[in-house]
Short mmCIF file of C-alpha atoms in Angstrom, two decimals:
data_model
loop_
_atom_site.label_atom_id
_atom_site.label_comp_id
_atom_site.label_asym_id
_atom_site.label_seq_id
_atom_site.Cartn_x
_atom_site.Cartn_y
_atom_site.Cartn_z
CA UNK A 1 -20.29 -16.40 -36.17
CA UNK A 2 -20.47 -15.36 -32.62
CA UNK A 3 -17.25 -16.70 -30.26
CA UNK A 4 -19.90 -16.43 -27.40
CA UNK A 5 -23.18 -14.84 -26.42
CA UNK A 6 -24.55 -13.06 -23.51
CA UNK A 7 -27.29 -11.32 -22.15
CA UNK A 8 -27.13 -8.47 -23.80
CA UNK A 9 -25.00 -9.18 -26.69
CA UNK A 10 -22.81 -11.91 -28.60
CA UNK A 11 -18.81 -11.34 -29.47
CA UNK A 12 -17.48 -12.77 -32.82
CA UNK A 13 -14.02 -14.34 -32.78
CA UNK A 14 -12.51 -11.63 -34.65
CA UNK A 15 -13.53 -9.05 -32.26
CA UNK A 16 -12.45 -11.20 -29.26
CA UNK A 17 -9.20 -12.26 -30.67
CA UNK A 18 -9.07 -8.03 -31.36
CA UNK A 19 -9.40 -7.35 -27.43
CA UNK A 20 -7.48 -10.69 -26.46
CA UNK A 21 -4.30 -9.35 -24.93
CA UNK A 22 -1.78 -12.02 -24.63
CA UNK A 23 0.45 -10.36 -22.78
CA UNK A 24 -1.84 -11.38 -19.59
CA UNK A 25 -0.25 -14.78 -20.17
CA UNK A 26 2.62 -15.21 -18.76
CA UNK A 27 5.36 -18.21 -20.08
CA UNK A 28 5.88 -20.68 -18.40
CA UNK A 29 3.31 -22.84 -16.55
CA UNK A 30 3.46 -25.84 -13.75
CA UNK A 31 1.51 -28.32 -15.86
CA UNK A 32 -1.41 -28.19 -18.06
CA UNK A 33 -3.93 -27.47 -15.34
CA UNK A 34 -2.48 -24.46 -14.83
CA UNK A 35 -2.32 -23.16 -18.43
CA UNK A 36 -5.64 -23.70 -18.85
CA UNK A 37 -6.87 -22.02 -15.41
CA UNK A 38 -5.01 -18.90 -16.35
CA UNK A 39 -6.36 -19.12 -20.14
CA UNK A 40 -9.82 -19.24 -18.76
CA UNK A 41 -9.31 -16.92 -16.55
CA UNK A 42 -7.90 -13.92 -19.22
CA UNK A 43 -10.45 -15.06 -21.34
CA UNK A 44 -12.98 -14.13 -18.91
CA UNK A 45 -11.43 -11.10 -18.08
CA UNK A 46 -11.81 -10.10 -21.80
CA UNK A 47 -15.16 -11.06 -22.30
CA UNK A 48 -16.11 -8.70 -18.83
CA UNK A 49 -14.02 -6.17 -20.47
CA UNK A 50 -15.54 -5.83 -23.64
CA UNK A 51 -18.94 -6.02 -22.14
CA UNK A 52 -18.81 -3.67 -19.41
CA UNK A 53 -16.90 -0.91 -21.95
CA UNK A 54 -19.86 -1.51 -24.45
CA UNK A 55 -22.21 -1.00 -21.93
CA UNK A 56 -20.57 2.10 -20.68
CA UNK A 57 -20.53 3.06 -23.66
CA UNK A 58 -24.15 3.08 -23.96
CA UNK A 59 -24.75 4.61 -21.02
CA UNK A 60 -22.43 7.27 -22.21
CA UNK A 61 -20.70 7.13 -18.49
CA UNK A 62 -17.60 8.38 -20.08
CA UNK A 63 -19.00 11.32 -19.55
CA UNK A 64 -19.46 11.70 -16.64
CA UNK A 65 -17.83 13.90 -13.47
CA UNK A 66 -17.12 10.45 -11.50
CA UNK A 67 -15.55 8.90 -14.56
CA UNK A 68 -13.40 11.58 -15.27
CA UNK A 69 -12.39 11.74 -12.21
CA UNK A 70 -11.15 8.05 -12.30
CA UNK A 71 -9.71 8.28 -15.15
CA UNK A 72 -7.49 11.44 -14.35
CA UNK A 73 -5.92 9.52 -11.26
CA UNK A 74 -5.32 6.15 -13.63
CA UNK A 75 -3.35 8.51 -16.19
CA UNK A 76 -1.63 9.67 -13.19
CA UNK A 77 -0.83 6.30 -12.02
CA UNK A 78 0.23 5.63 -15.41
CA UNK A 79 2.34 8.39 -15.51
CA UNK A 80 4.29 7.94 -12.10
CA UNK A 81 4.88 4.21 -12.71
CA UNK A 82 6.40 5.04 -16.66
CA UNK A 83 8.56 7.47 -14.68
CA UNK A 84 9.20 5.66 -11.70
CA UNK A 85 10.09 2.62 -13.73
CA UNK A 86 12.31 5.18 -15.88
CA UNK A 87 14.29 6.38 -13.46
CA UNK A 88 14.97 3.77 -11.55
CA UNK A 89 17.05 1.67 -14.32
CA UNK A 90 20.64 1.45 -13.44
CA UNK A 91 22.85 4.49 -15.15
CA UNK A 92 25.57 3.70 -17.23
CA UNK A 93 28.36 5.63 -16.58
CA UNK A 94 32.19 5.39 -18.15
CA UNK A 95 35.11 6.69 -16.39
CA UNK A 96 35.08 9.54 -18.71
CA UNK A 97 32.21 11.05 -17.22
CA UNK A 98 32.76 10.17 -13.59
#
């Protein structure tokens, strides 16, 4: 059964709750209002994502120079924040070693 339909397409629940990433919640909310503005909120963001990637998809605009492209500087983003993030943790030194 589809969780939703679209123009274009429909997404069942299991394939939603697939691409759902919870970890786009955060814990922790000022009242229920909130919680559910934020849960409709990644819930759209899932629903655009899964559309848009099948459509590129499609298209085949993975493909493509421009995409490439993109995708070389996000792995590179990627890559500097891993390290940045790395390296920048506090070093644990005993008095042996200083």
């Amino acid at each position: 059964a589809p969780f939703t339909t679209f123009k274009g397409g429909q997404i069942s629940i299991a394939a939603f709750l697939k691409e759902f990433d919870p970890s786009r919640m955060r814990v922790g909310y000022n009242g229920k209002t909130e919680f559910l503005d934020i849960l409709n909120n990644t819930v759209a963001i899932t629903l655009r994502d899964h559309f848009l990637r099948r459509e590129a998809e499609r298209q085949q605009l993975q493909q493509t120079p421009a995409v490439q492209q993109e995708l070389a500087l996000w792995r590179d983003k990627w890559v500097y924040n891993a390290t940045r993030t790395h390296f920048s943790l506090p070093a644990q030194v005993d008095s042996a070693e200083a």
